[in-house]
Amino acid sequence: MNLHTKVHPNDLKQAINLYECCFSCLNRVRMEMYRDNLDECERWMIEFQRCKKELDQLMERKKLKDRMEKLVKDLQVQGYNVELIAWKGRKDHA
């Protein structure tokens, strides 16, 4: 998986750690299955799911940021002053 394109650069270190955690958990699941230790297997599956959920959240945050950047560019192409809109919005909600 190419995490460089799937997460924001500021989240890359965390995403790599989560990806490695997922991989490690699956290895542990496999090892515990060979040992017929289903309780430990389940524990590592739960940990995998936790890491995977956090990784999915980072990837979703990148998608949202990309959509917002595209929206800003589209508005600018149409002639809207996005900086003025953002400033006005903050003033109204302060």
PDB file of C-alpha atoms in Angstrom:
ATOM      1  CA  MET A   1       0.000   0.000   0.000  1.00  0.00           C
ATOM      2  CA  ASN A   2       1.361   3.399  -0.951  1.00  0.00           C
ATOM      3  CA  LEU A   3       0.491   5.427   2.140  1.00  0.00           C
ATOM      4  CA  HIS A   4       2.225   8.522   0.735  1.00  0.00           C
ATOM      5  CA  THR A   5      -0.728   9.142  -1.571  1.00  0.00           C
ATOM      6  CA  LYS A   6      -3.472   7.968   0.802  1.00  0.00           C
ATOM      7  CA  VAL A   7      -2.802  10.113   3.883  1.00  0.00           C
ATOM      8  CA  HIS A   8      -1.842  13.723   4.503  1.00  0.00           C
ATOM      9  CA  PRO A   9       1.935  14.222   4.779  1.00  0.00           C
ATOM     10  CA  ASN A  10       1.516  15.341   8.402  1.00  0.00           C
ATOM     11  CA  ASP A  11      -0.159  11.989   9.183  1.00  0.00           C
ATOM     12  CA  LEU A  12       2.327   9.810   7.320  1.00  0.00           C
ATOM     13  CA  LYS A  13       4.409   8.726  10.324  1.00  0.00           C
ATOM     14  CA  GLN A  14       1.317   7.712  12.273  1.00  0.00           C
ATOM     15  CA  ALA A  15      -0.132   5.936   9.214  1.00  0.00           C
ATOM     16  CA  ILE A  16       3.063   3.926   8.746  1.00  0.00           C
ATOM     17  CA  ASN A  17       3.009   2.903  12.403  1.00  0.00           C
ATOM     18  CA  LEU A  18      -0.638   1.852  12.137  1.00  0.00           C
ATOM     19  CA  TYR A  19       0.020  -0.096   8.930  1.00  0.00           C
ATOM     20  CA  GLU A  20       2.905  -1.933  10.588  1.00  0.00           C
ATOM     21  CA  CYS A  21       0.693  -2.588  13.617  1.00  0.00           C
ATOM     22  CA  CYS A  22      -1.961  -4.149  11.351  1.00  0.00           C
ATOM     23  CA  PHE A  23       0.621  -6.343   9.683  1.00  0.00           C
ATOM     24  CA  SER A  24       2.097  -7.404  13.012  1.00  0.00           C
ATOM     25  CA  CYS A  25      -1.308  -8.202  14.483  1.00  0.00           C
ATOM     26  CA  LEU A  26      -2.178 -10.437  11.555  1.00  0.00           C
ATOM     27  CA  ASN A  27       1.111 -12.280  11.983  1.00  0.00           C
ATOM     28  CA  ARG A  28       0.285 -12.808  15.652  1.00  0.00           C
ATOM     29  CA  VAL A  29      -3.187 -14.076  14.752  1.00  0.00           C
ATOM     30  CA  ARG A  30      -1.642 -16.622  12.425  1.00  0.00           C
ATOM     31  CA  MET A  31       0.875 -17.685  15.047  1.00  0.00           C
ATOM     32  CA  GLU A  32      -1.808 -18.087  17.708  1.00  0.00           C
ATOM     33  CA  MET A  33      -3.956 -20.096  15.315  1.00  0.00           C
ATOM     34  CA  TYR A  34      -1.069 -22.542  14.849  1.00  0.00           C
ATOM     35  CA  ARG A  35      -0.852 -22.810  18.636  1.00  0.00           C
ATOM     36  CA  ASP A  36      -4.616 -23.435  18.909  1.00  0.00           C
ATOM     37  CA  ASN A  37      -4.876 -20.439  21.211  1.00  0.00           C
ATOM     38  CA  LEU A  38      -8.150 -18.918  20.059  1.00  0.00           C
ATOM     39  CA  ASP A  39      -8.430 -16.440  22.932  1.00  0.00           C
ATOM     40  CA  GLU A  40      -5.108 -14.829  22.006  1.00  0.00           C
ATOM     41  CA  CYS A  41      -6.067 -15.007  18.365  1.00  0.00           C
ATOM     42  CA  GLU A  42      -9.223 -13.045  19.109  1.00  0.00           C
ATOM     43  CA  ARG A  43      -7.310 -10.497  21.179  1.00  0.00           C
ATOM     44  CA  TRP A  44      -4.949  -9.816  18.266  1.00  0.00           C
ATOM     45  CA  MET A  45      -7.860  -9.574  15.824  1.00  0.00           C
ATOM     46  CA  ILE A  46      -9.430  -6.898  18.017  1.00  0.00           C
ATOM     47  CA  GLU A  47      -6.126  -5.019  18.074  1.00  0.00           C
ATOM     48  CA  PHE A  48      -5.905  -5.334  14.281  1.00  0.00           C
ATOM     49  CA  GLN A  49      -9.394  -3.883  13.928  1.00  0.00           C
ATOM     50  CA  ARG A  50      -8.486  -0.947  16.183  1.00  0.00           C
ATOM     51  CA  CYS A  51      -5.372  -0.122  14.166  1.00  0.00           C
ATOM     52  CA  LYS A  52      -7.221  -0.577  10.876  1.00  0.00           C
ATOM     53  CA  LYS A  53     -10.014   1.757  12.019  1.00  0.00           C
ATOM     54  CA  GLU A  54      -7.510   4.483  12.930  1.00  0.00           C
ATOM     55  CA  LEU A  55      -5.728   4.039   9.584  1.00  0.00           C
ATOM     56  CA  ASP A  56      -9.061   4.296   7.754  1.00  0.00           C
ATOM     57  CA  GLN A  57      -9.798   7.529   9.620  1.00  0.00           C
ATOM     58  CA  LEU A  58      -6.500   9.049   8.485  1.00  0.00           C
ATOM     59  CA  MET A  59      -7.224   8.088   4.889  1.00  0.00           C
ATOM     60  CA  GLU A  60     -10.750   9.501   5.101  1.00  0.00           C
ATOM     61  CA  ARG A  61      -9.389  12.760   6.549  1.00  0.00           C
ATOM     62  CA  LYS A  62      -7.074  13.056   3.504  1.00  0.00           C
ATOM     63  CA  LYS A  63     -10.014  12.492   1.139  1.00  0.00           C
ATOM     64  CA  LEU A  64     -12.022  15.205   2.904  1.00  0.00           C
ATOM     65  CA  LYS A  65      -9.109  17.637   2.736  1.00  0.00           C
ATOM     66  CA  ASP A  66      -8.647  16.904  -0.978  1.00  0.00           C
ATOM     67  CA  ARG A  67     -12.356  17.512  -1.622  1.00  0.00           C
ATOM     68  CA  MET A  68     -12.212  20.805   0.272  1.00  0.00           C
ATOM     69  CA  GLU A  69      -9.156  21.939  -1.704  1.00  0.00           C
ATOM     70  CA  LYS A  70     -10.941  21.094  -4.967  1.00  0.00           C
ATOM     71  CA  LEU A  71     -14.014  23.034  -3.841  1.00  0.00           C
ATOM     72  CA  VAL A  72     -11.869  26.084  -3.050  1.00  0.00           C
ATOM     73  CA  LYS A  73     -10.176  25.892  -6.462  1.00  0.00           C
ATOM     74  CA  ASP A  74     -13.522  25.528  -8.231  1.00  0.00           C
ATOM     75  CA  LEU A  75     -14.908  28.550  -6.376  1.00  0.00           C
ATOM     76  CA  GLN A  76     -11.819  30.594  -7.236  1.00  0.00           C
ATOM     77  CA  VAL A  77     -12.168  29.654 -10.911  1.00  0.00           C
ATOM     78  CA  GLN A  78     -15.760  30.917 -10.754  1.00  0.00           C
ATOM     79  CA  GLY A  79     -14.495  34.231  -9.390  1.00  0.00           C
ATOM     80  CA  TYR A  80     -15.335  33.906  -5.708  1.00  0.00           C
ATOM     81  CA  ASN A  81     -12.943  35.372  -3.146  1.00  0.00           C
ATOM     82  CA  VAL A  82     -12.713  32.343  -0.858  1.00  0.00           C
ATOM     83  CA  GLU A  83     -10.517  34.109   1.686  1.00  0.00           C
ATOM     84  CA  LEU A  84     -13.182  36.797   2.148  1.00  0.00           C
ATOM     85  CA  ILE A  85     -15.906  34.153   2.529  1.00  0.00           C
ATOM     86  CA  ALA A  86     -13.862  32.265   5.131  1.00  0.00           C
ATOM     87  CA  TRP A  87     -13.122  35.458   7.054  1.00  0.00           C
ATOM     88  CA  LYS A  88     -16.772  36.549   6.962  1.00  0.00           C
ATOM     89  CA  GLY A  89     -17.861  33.084   8.158  1.00  0.00           C
ATOM     90  CA  ARG A  90     -15.525  33.221  11.161  1.00  0.00           C
ATOM     91  CA  LYS A  91     -16.750  36.700  12.100  1.00  0.00           C
ATOM     92  CA  ASP A  92     -20.400  35.599  12.041  1.00  0.00           C
ATOM     93  CA  HIS A  93     -19.716  32.560  14.218  1.00  0.00           C
ATOM     94  CA  ALA A  94     -17.393  34.226  16.743  1.00  0.00           C
TER      95      ALA A  94
END
